[in-house]
């Protein structure tokens, strides 16, 4: 039988005056515990308070009658009128942009002005206040320039060639990756030389803005810009080089310099690539590479306005016109000439040709690949009894307000600042001229500074000064790495050598730093070369039907005249 434990009922103290135990029934062990008695009719503020000492300063805040219970009472604020279920006020506007910084700078300057005014109100305070105003204006100008540049409309340039939808893209080469390449090539070997050069007139080295000379025009002299495949000397070298084991690349210095300086280019350009057996030809389309660029790499690009004399196309035509005439004006017109091994391959009899010589050179890219290129030289002069070969080019100023530097005021005393500005605005053009001088093996390159007589007159120009540089030293000055130039060319050649036989096109994207390789039909761009009529001896004879119709038309016209 289970045993049931007895249950002892505890003693329950009844409090007649309120809740909780009475004062008489509290055990001795709990006498030190604070407790606040309260009446059943009181409103309960807090159930307990373990930090009663910290709330002595709030005595009387809870307006209740219970003695000693003020810290436990609930303080009720009459805030029903200010309570809204839905907030109808507009959300606060975020403080951003120039206004926030402007207000902050104004408060700071105002506070600093008070401190400065209280401390010193003399000349020192004025200088400090003026300094703060200059800093504030400078920061405002920087912020405004940032927003203007961010909100400025972007100029979209046109492609140098119309891309057909049926052309397939084979490769995309980012220009940023080309700037990291490096490749070393040995010395060049001369194959043959053609043409005749006139000697340079050293008097132009002493020209200054005070003794400027008007730019003359040489409209009778012919300038030839023949592509690689149409060069008779290169055709002859192609037939001589029939070694199957050796891959040969043929090009001109203008095409090679465009590839070597591709990371600096902004405008669009294109190169036609022919893969024939173990040979590779880099060609240009008709009229491409014939015009020079102006302000291509400037921070503020030149807008494409058709009717403006400062548009992209107008400035290119003007720069090409100046460069050709300048290269002939700085020569000695009457005197001895420097003749090379062969005659000019493009000149005909009784034709006045510009002073240009062609140097056909060969480089060994690797054990299996050889590069053959036609390079140009423009003049020659004597230095200590030795003949020094030159390349002659000219920079042109069209408006000093756009370029940022007035040549007439600073070119004599601050020539370095003028050159630095041109390096910023025409980095690609100067790099290409330097690369062409290095490829041609010229000992010196002459740069002329030609300006408009008036900023709004693009027909009349004057020569301000001429400066000479050594190509290797000038390349280091403009940060042109020769090994990087050859690395870019070697990469492009390796890509094209892997292609099948056919016709391809390299195109620089007009608005992105990307070069794309397209596969084009074999008859592409043929219409560009068929605009001029062929000679009569090369024309095909007309069909008999056309000859009969022509005779009938002539007889009818004769009858009407009678």
XYZ file of C-alpha atoms in Angstrom:
562
model
C 0.000 0.000 0.000
C 1.421 3.346 -1.135
C 2.325 5.913 1.445
C 0.994 9.437 0.855
C 3.199 12.290 2.023
C 1.401 14.782 4.188
C 0.969 18.270 2.726
C 1.365 21.199 5.061
C -0.665 24.258 4.090
C 1.536 27.375 4.409
C 0.451 30.357 6.353
C -1.023 33.025 4.064
C -1.003 36.558 5.390
C -3.997 38.594 4.371
C -3.482 42.296 3.714
C -6.647 44.292 4.255
C -5.129 47.618 3.085
C -3.639 46.722 -0.328
C -1.717 44.279 -2.451
C 1.230 42.251 -1.279
C 2.255 41.152 2.220
C 1.665 43.346 5.133
C 4.424 45.082 6.989
C 4.029 42.764 10.009
C 4.303 39.560 7.991
C 7.570 40.340 6.111
C 10.299 37.867 7.178
C 13.426 39.143 8.845
C 15.579 37.999 5.891
C 13.700 40.337 3.544
C 13.620 43.396 5.726
C 16.440 45.044 3.744
C 14.693 44.666 0.356
C 12.999 47.928 -0.690
C 9.305 47.711 -1.323
C 6.715 50.376 -1.961
C 3.184 49.592 -0.874
C 0.394 50.915 -3.028
C -3.369 50.955 -2.977
C -5.631 48.961 -5.251
C -7.065 52.188 -6.620
C -3.648 53.527 -7.716
C -2.406 53.330 -11.305
C 0.620 51.109 -11.655
C 3.628 52.909 -13.132
C 6.384 50.363 -12.653
C 6.257 46.905 -11.192
C 9.643 47.209 -9.501
C 12.622 49.515 -9.318
C 16.101 48.169 -8.673
C 17.852 51.565 -9.097
C 15.884 53.760 -6.804
C 18.937 55.820 -5.844
C 19.449 56.948 -9.468
C 15.981 58.463 -9.734
C 16.084 60.845 -6.816
C 16.268 63.789 -9.197
C 12.931 62.753 -10.707
C 11.042 63.106 -7.449
C 7.635 64.634 -8.032
C 7.608 63.808 -11.729
C 4.938 61.141 -11.259
C 2.123 63.073 -9.706
C 0.505 60.336 -7.568
C -0.698 60.266 -3.952
C 0.997 57.076 -2.896
C 3.825 57.971 -0.492
C 7.298 56.681 -1.471
C 6.072 55.333 -4.842
C 6.920 58.262 -7.123
C 9.624 56.379 -9.000
C 7.163 53.649 -9.921
C 4.365 55.821 -11.232
C 3.704 56.301 -14.963
C 4.123 59.801 -16.325
C 1.420 60.452 -18.871
C 1.918 63.248 -21.447
C -1.042 64.768 -23.146
C 0.277 64.323 -26.716
C -2.781 62.983 -28.505
C -3.124 66.230 -30.488
C 0.363 65.935 -31.999
C -0.089 62.302 -33.022
C -0.973 61.601 -36.658
C -1.673 58.186 -38.029
C -0.409 59.177 -41.525
C 2.519 61.579 -41.987
C 1.466 64.122 -44.635
C 4.708 66.074 -44.611
C 6.963 65.742 -47.712
C 10.074 63.608 -47.232
C 13.268 65.565 -46.573
C 15.388 66.223 -49.681
C 18.840 64.629 -49.618
C 21.614 67.109 -49.268
C 24.114 66.387 -52.014
C 26.044 68.137 -54.798
C 27.631 71.546 -54.745
C 24.962 73.059 -52.413
C 25.942 70.850 -49.494
C 29.642 71.649 -49.839
C 28.865 75.303 -50.461
C 26.804 75.576 -47.271
C 29.448 73.719 -45.298
C 32.216 75.980 -46.607
C 30.110 79.066 -45.888
C 29.476 77.989 -42.286
C 33.138 77.150 -41.794
C 34.284 80.433 -43.306
C 31.729 82.355 -41.237
C 32.870 80.697 -38.023
C 36.524 81.226 -38.893
C 35.763 84.836 -39.750
C 34.215 85.341 -36.325
C 37.213 83.828 -34.631
C 39.618 85.842 -36.775
C 37.597 89.004 -36.282
C 37.585 88.573 -32.535
C 41.305 87.872 -32.479
C 42.692 90.210 -35.137
C 40.976 92.699 -37.390
C 44.083 94.045 -39.107
C 45.915 93.249 -42.341
C 46.548 89.626 -41.268
C 42.840 88.951 -41.003
C 42.262 90.470 -44.445
C 44.927 88.292 -46.003
C 43.487 85.195 -44.348
C 39.983 86.095 -45.500
C 41.202 86.631 -49.068
C 43.048 83.309 -48.982
C 39.880 81.512 -47.866
C 37.885 83.210 -50.614
C 40.396 82.062 -53.254
C 40.285 78.494 -51.957
C 36.514 78.563 -51.928
C 36.336 79.860 -55.509
C 38.848 77.233 -56.619
C 36.827 74.421 -55.068
C 33.632 75.763 -56.583
C 35.304 75.897 -59.994
C 36.538 72.317 -59.663
C 33.092 71.100 -58.670
C 31.398 72.994 -61.495
C 33.947 71.680 -64.002
C 33.266 68.142 -62.798
C 29.531 68.457 -63.332
C 29.974 70.200 -66.672
C 32.261 67.428 -67.910
C 29.901 64.773 -66.603
C 26.863 66.316 -68.258
C 28.658 67.383 -71.461
C 27.376 65.761 -74.667
C 29.610 63.004 -75.960
C 30.947 63.383 -79.508
C 30.423 60.312 -81.661
C 32.919 59.899 -84.516
C 32.267 58.096 -87.766
C 34.078 54.980 -88.869
C 36.735 55.297 -91.552
C 34.952 52.612 -93.602
C 31.346 51.461 -93.828
C 31.086 48.096 -92.110
C 28.881 45.717 -94.090
C 26.576 43.342 -92.169
C 27.872 40.306 -94.081
C 31.453 40.873 -92.859
C 32.366 38.406 -90.117
C 34.377 39.521 -87.086
C 37.338 37.188 -86.554
C 39.289 38.979 -83.817
C 38.836 41.819 -81.339
C 42.066 43.311 -80.010
C 41.808 45.727 -77.036
C 44.289 48.571 -77.411
C 44.941 48.562 -73.664
C 46.490 45.102 -73.941
C 48.805 46.228 -76.777
C 50.515 48.849 -74.626
C 51.985 46.091 -72.407
C 53.728 44.162 -75.202
C 57.470 44.150 -75.791
C 59.630 42.599 -78.493
C 63.186 43.242 -79.616
C 64.201 43.260 -83.282
C 67.696 43.468 -84.728
C 69.115 46.126 -87.016
C 67.555 46.740 -90.425
C 69.184 45.801 -93.700
C 68.894 48.044 -96.769
C 67.636 46.285 -99.896
C 67.618 49.224 -102.306
C 67.135 53.008 -102.382
C 65.260 55.157 -104.905
C 64.726 58.846 -105.579
C 66.539 62.157 -105.276
C 66.809 64.484 -102.275
C 67.429 68.226 -102.114
C 69.605 69.711 -99.408
C 68.112 71.387 -96.336
C 68.352 75.171 -96.019
C 69.939 75.857 -92.622
C 68.660 79.428 -92.685
C 65.283 78.189 -91.465
C 66.845 77.100 -88.176
C 67.289 80.799 -87.336
C 63.675 81.807 -88.057
C 61.823 83.323 -85.082
C 58.327 84.803 -84.647
C 59.845 88.234 -85.201
C 61.398 87.118 -88.515
C 58.600 84.785 -89.626
C 58.389 83.677 -93.249
C 55.272 83.244 -95.310
C 54.436 79.682 -96.321
C 54.751 79.203 -100.061
C 52.731 76.893 -102.267
C 54.233 74.183 -104.458
C 51.288 73.093 -106.542
C 53.383 71.824 -109.454
C 55.272 69.244 -107.439
C 53.722 65.782 -107.286
C 53.378 63.822 -104.024
C 52.794 60.081 -104.344
C 50.988 57.989 -101.731
C 51.126 54.563 -103.346
C 49.896 51.515 -101.455
C 52.020 48.428 -100.889
C 50.589 46.155 -103.565
C 50.873 48.830 -106.275
C 54.546 49.562 -105.600
C 56.597 48.265 -108.565
C 59.699 47.772 -106.409
C 57.791 45.651 -103.903
C 56.328 43.618 -106.755
C 59.831 42.976 -107.995
C 60.991 41.970 -104.528
C 58.007 39.648 -104.231
C 59.067 37.765 -107.346
C 62.652 37.564 -106.121
C 61.616 36.147 -102.762
C 60.133 32.732 -103.597
C 61.448 30.827 -100.584
C 58.566 28.675 -99.315
C 60.002 28.235 -95.833
C 60.271 31.987 -95.136
C 57.188 34.084 -94.393
C 57.434 37.630 -95.709
C 55.423 40.689 -94.668
C 55.252 43.705 -97.013
C 54.119 47.177 -95.897
C 54.896 50.906 -95.957
C 56.187 53.067 -93.127
C 52.843 54.926 -92.893
C 50.945 51.667 -92.340
C 53.517 50.268 -89.926
C 53.583 53.456 -87.838
C 49.783 53.371 -87.592
C 49.907 49.842 -86.185
C 52.856 50.550 -83.896
C 51.183 53.648 -82.391
C 47.664 52.191 -82.301
C 47.224 52.588 -78.486
C 47.521 56.372 -78.904
C 44.957 56.655 -81.702
C 41.475 58.079 -81.151
C 40.077 58.464 -84.662
C 39.111 55.462 -86.751
C 41.481 53.941 -89.321
C 41.525 50.770 -91.408
C 44.150 48.558 -93.065
C 43.509 46.008 -95.808
C 45.274 42.683 -95.240
C 46.047 40.257 -98.097
C 47.116 36.726 -97.229
C 48.697 35.131 -100.322
C 50.597 31.897 -99.754
C 53.414 32.550 -97.308
C 53.242 36.313 -97.952
C 51.290 38.987 -96.097
C 50.511 42.416 -97.572
C 49.351 45.398 -95.507
C 47.588 47.835 -97.878
C 45.647 51.051 -97.572
C 42.444 51.968 -99.298
C 42.412 54.818 -101.762
C 42.734 58.225 -99.988
C 43.163 56.633 -96.552
C 46.306 57.554 -94.552
C 46.715 60.579 -96.837
C 45.379 63.188 -94.390
C 47.018 64.178 -91.116
C 45.044 64.474 -87.892
C 44.787 67.624 -85.764
C 44.010 67.716 -82.023
C 43.254 63.997 -82.083
C 44.243 63.382 -78.455
C 43.125 66.745 -77.028
C 41.109 66.798 -73.811
C 38.314 68.675 -75.581
C 37.782 66.889 -78.923
C 37.161 68.829 -82.093
C 33.488 68.796 -83.112
C 32.555 67.476 -86.537
C 31.038 70.602 -88.085
C 30.900 70.372 -91.848
C 30.807 74.082 -92.647
C 33.377 75.191 -90.061
C 37.013 75.815 -90.957
C 37.926 74.195 -87.625
C 36.094 70.929 -88.227
C 37.922 67.615 -88.143
C 38.009 67.162 -91.917
C 38.898 70.806 -92.680
C 41.750 70.814 -90.181
C 43.074 67.531 -91.617
C 43.123 68.950 -95.124
C 44.802 72.135 -93.898
C 47.459 70.215 -91.941
C 48.259 68.004 -94.940
C 48.518 71.050 -97.205
C 50.882 72.787 -94.738
C 53.021 69.698 -94.211
C 53.596 69.113 -97.929
C 54.425 72.732 -98.746
C 56.651 73.149 -95.680
C 58.685 70.041 -96.570
C 59.513 71.622 -99.962
C 60.020 75.229 -98.854
C 62.830 74.517 -96.369
C 65.011 73.036 -99.144
C 67.675 74.642 -101.297
C 65.983 75.185 -104.660
C 69.140 75.707 -106.683
C 72.140 73.572 -105.915
C 73.389 70.042 -105.836
C 71.109 67.118 -105.152
C 71.656 63.823 -103.377
C 70.806 60.988 -105.770
C 70.206 57.426 -104.685
C 70.821 54.157 -106.460
C 67.576 54.071 -108.492
C 65.182 56.671 -109.875
C 61.827 57.498 -108.319
C 59.665 54.429 -109.143
C 56.434 56.458 -109.373
C 57.562 59.483 -111.394
C 57.105 59.770 -115.128
C 59.270 61.652 -117.601
C 59.231 65.466 -117.596
C 57.327 65.554 -114.315
C 58.321 67.703 -111.353
C 58.449 65.442 -108.318
C 58.691 66.447 -104.668
C 61.970 65.889 -102.838
C 61.306 62.375 -101.514
C 63.512 59.294 -101.419
C 62.414 55.741 -100.708
C 64.460 53.352 -98.659
C 63.432 49.684 -98.917
C 64.539 47.921 -95.750
C 64.305 44.429 -94.287
C 63.948 43.258 -90.671
C 64.018 39.727 -89.320
C 61.051 39.356 -86.954
C 61.899 35.743 -86.063
C 63.510 32.674 -87.592
C 60.620 32.208 -90.056
C 59.248 35.743 -90.639
C 60.820 38.688 -92.482
C 59.464 42.237 -92.783
C 60.072 44.326 -95.919
C 58.966 47.973 -95.797
C 59.197 51.102 -97.938
C 60.336 54.094 -95.864
C 60.418 57.783 -96.823
C 63.166 60.387 -96.457
C 62.589 64.061 -97.214
C 65.938 65.859 -97.227
C 69.659 65.716 -96.510
C 72.248 68.166 -95.169
C 75.923 68.189 -94.338
C 77.185 68.005 -90.770
C 80.962 68.107 -90.373
C 81.463 66.922 -93.909
C 79.064 63.973 -93.650
C 75.663 63.558 -95.248
C 72.822 63.342 -92.702
C 69.416 62.058 -93.809
C 66.324 63.938 -92.579
C 62.588 63.650 -92.254
C 60.716 66.963 -92.393
C 57.249 67.555 -90.897
C 55.307 70.494 -89.526
C 52.882 71.217 -86.707
C 50.206 73.816 -87.315
C 48.390 76.244 -85.045
C 44.843 77.171 -86.030
C 43.441 78.978 -82.951
C 45.362 79.682 -79.760
C 42.104 79.935 -77.767
C 41.367 76.293 -78.568
C 44.883 74.889 -78.295
C 45.604 76.795 -75.081
C 49.029 78.264 -75.969
C 49.832 81.260 -78.164
C 52.848 80.252 -80.239
C 53.872 83.779 -81.178
C 54.269 84.752 -77.530
C 55.830 81.618 -76.044
C 57.575 79.688 -78.800
C 60.782 81.701 -78.501
C 61.221 81.713 -74.721
C 59.010 78.767 -73.690
C 59.464 76.273 -76.499
C 59.179 73.386 -74.051
C 55.687 74.482 -73.014
C 54.613 74.673 -76.674
C 55.966 71.195 -77.376
C 54.326 69.805 -74.229
C 50.977 71.189 -75.385
C 51.415 69.599 -78.807
C 52.342 66.296 -77.182
C 49.093 66.448 -75.276
C 46.924 67.414 -78.255
C 48.693 65.458 -81.026
C 50.354 62.528 -79.262
C 49.444 60.035 -81.978
C 50.682 62.191 -84.880
C 54.031 62.949 -83.254
C 54.498 59.288 -82.307
C 53.819 58.184 -85.900
C 56.327 60.709 -87.297
C 58.932 59.481 -84.808
C 58.239 55.845 -85.679
C 58.598 56.611 -89.408
C 61.944 58.347 -88.785
C 63.165 55.331 -86.807
C 62.026 52.910 -89.505
C 63.695 54.955 -92.244
C 66.959 55.175 -90.312
C 66.998 58.987 -90.382
C 69.691 60.635 -88.263
C 67.565 63.711 -87.584
C 63.954 64.875 -87.835
C 62.944 68.492 -88.410
C 59.719 69.837 -86.897
C 58.358 73.132 -88.156
C 55.869 75.343 -86.311
C 53.433 76.905 -88.779
C 50.580 79.201 -87.759
C 47.739 80.969 -89.480
C 48.198 84.622 -90.327
C 44.766 85.155 -88.748
C 42.741 82.579 -86.795
C 39.851 82.907 -89.259
C 42.031 82.624 -92.372
C 42.916 79.007 -93.168
C 44.543 79.770 -96.558
C 47.510 81.932 -95.541
C 50.161 80.707 -93.104
C 53.599 81.666 -91.839
C 56.579 79.706 -90.512
C 57.454 80.720 -86.946
C 60.434 78.457 -86.239
C 62.020 75.074 -86.970
C 63.404 72.666 -84.396
C 65.609 69.599 -84.938
C 65.580 66.381 -82.909
C 67.311 63.019 -82.977
C 64.654 60.310 -83.429
C 65.841 58.038 -80.600
C 66.122 60.910 -78.112
C 62.786 62.359 -79.182
C 61.146 58.916 -78.805
C 62.351 58.762 -75.209
C 61.120 62.315 -74.630
C 57.581 61.545 -75.800
C 57.562 58.192 -73.947
C 57.545 56.084 -77.111
C 58.925 52.625 -76.348
C 60.609 51.079 -79.390
C 60.277 47.523 -78.059
C 56.577 48.099 -77.501
C 56.224 49.253 -81.121
C 57.734 46.017 -82.399
C 55.720 43.974 -79.907
C 52.467 45.392 -81.285
C 53.510 44.716 -84.869
C 54.692 41.174 -84.057
C 51.353 40.376 -82.386
C 49.310 41.612 -85.352
C 51.542 39.738 -87.809
C 51.187 36.495 -85.842
C 47.399 36.837 -85.822
C 47.221 37.502 -89.567
C 49.659 34.706 -90.430
C 47.265 32.187 -88.870
C 44.487 33.203 -91.265
C 43.611 31.356 -94.423
C 44.387 32.845 -97.797
C 42.040 35.701 -98.578
C 41.262 39.352 -97.917
C 40.754 40.873 -94.488
C 40.280 44.289 -92.913
C 41.674 45.741 -89.671
C 39.432 48.549 -88.364
C 39.923 50.779 -85.331
C 36.571 51.378 -83.652
C 35.765 55.125 -83.871
C 34.482 55.394 -80.292
C 36.111 52.502 -78.402
C 39.764 51.462 -77.899
C 39.284 48.242 -79.882
C 40.700 46.991 -83.198
C 38.541 44.451 -85.055
C 39.611 42.037 -87.763
C 36.960 41.388 -90.428
C 36.832 38.815 -93.188
C 35.797 40.633 -96.386
C 35.094 39.418 -99.943
C 37.973 39.353 -102.381
C 36.327 42.041 -104.548
C 35.789 44.450 -101.654
C 36.987 48.043 -102.243
C 37.625 47.330 -105.909
C 35.279 50.152 -106.938
C 37.553 52.631 -105.190
C 40.240 52.037 -107.812
C 37.926 52.060 -110.858
C 36.925 55.712 -110.711
C 39.627 56.873 -113.138
C 39.318 55.679 -116.765
C 41.916 53.287 -118.081
C 44.236 54.243 -120.951
C 42.907 53.552 -124.435
C 45.401 50.786 -125.126
C 44.271 48.958 -121.951
C 40.548 49.325 -122.560
C 38.624 46.346 -123.923
C 37.203 46.804 -127.456
C 33.445 47.507 -127.588
C 31.102 44.762 -128.879
C 29.969 44.849 -132.571
C 26.400 45.828 -131.658
C 27.620 48.909 -129.792
C 29.811 49.889 -132.767
C 26.835 49.629 -135.193
C 24.619 51.760 -132.932
C 27.350 54.387 -132.662
C 27.685 54.559 -136.493
C 23.897 54.831 -136.919
C 23.766 57.675 -134.371
C 26.539 59.545 -136.184
C 24.771 59.155 -139.573
C 21.464 60.382 -138.087
C 23.185 63.414 -136.530
C 24.848 64.233 -139.873
C 21.488 64.031 -141.733
C 19.869 66.399 -139.234
C 22.677 68.899 -139.676
C 22.210 68.828 -143.486
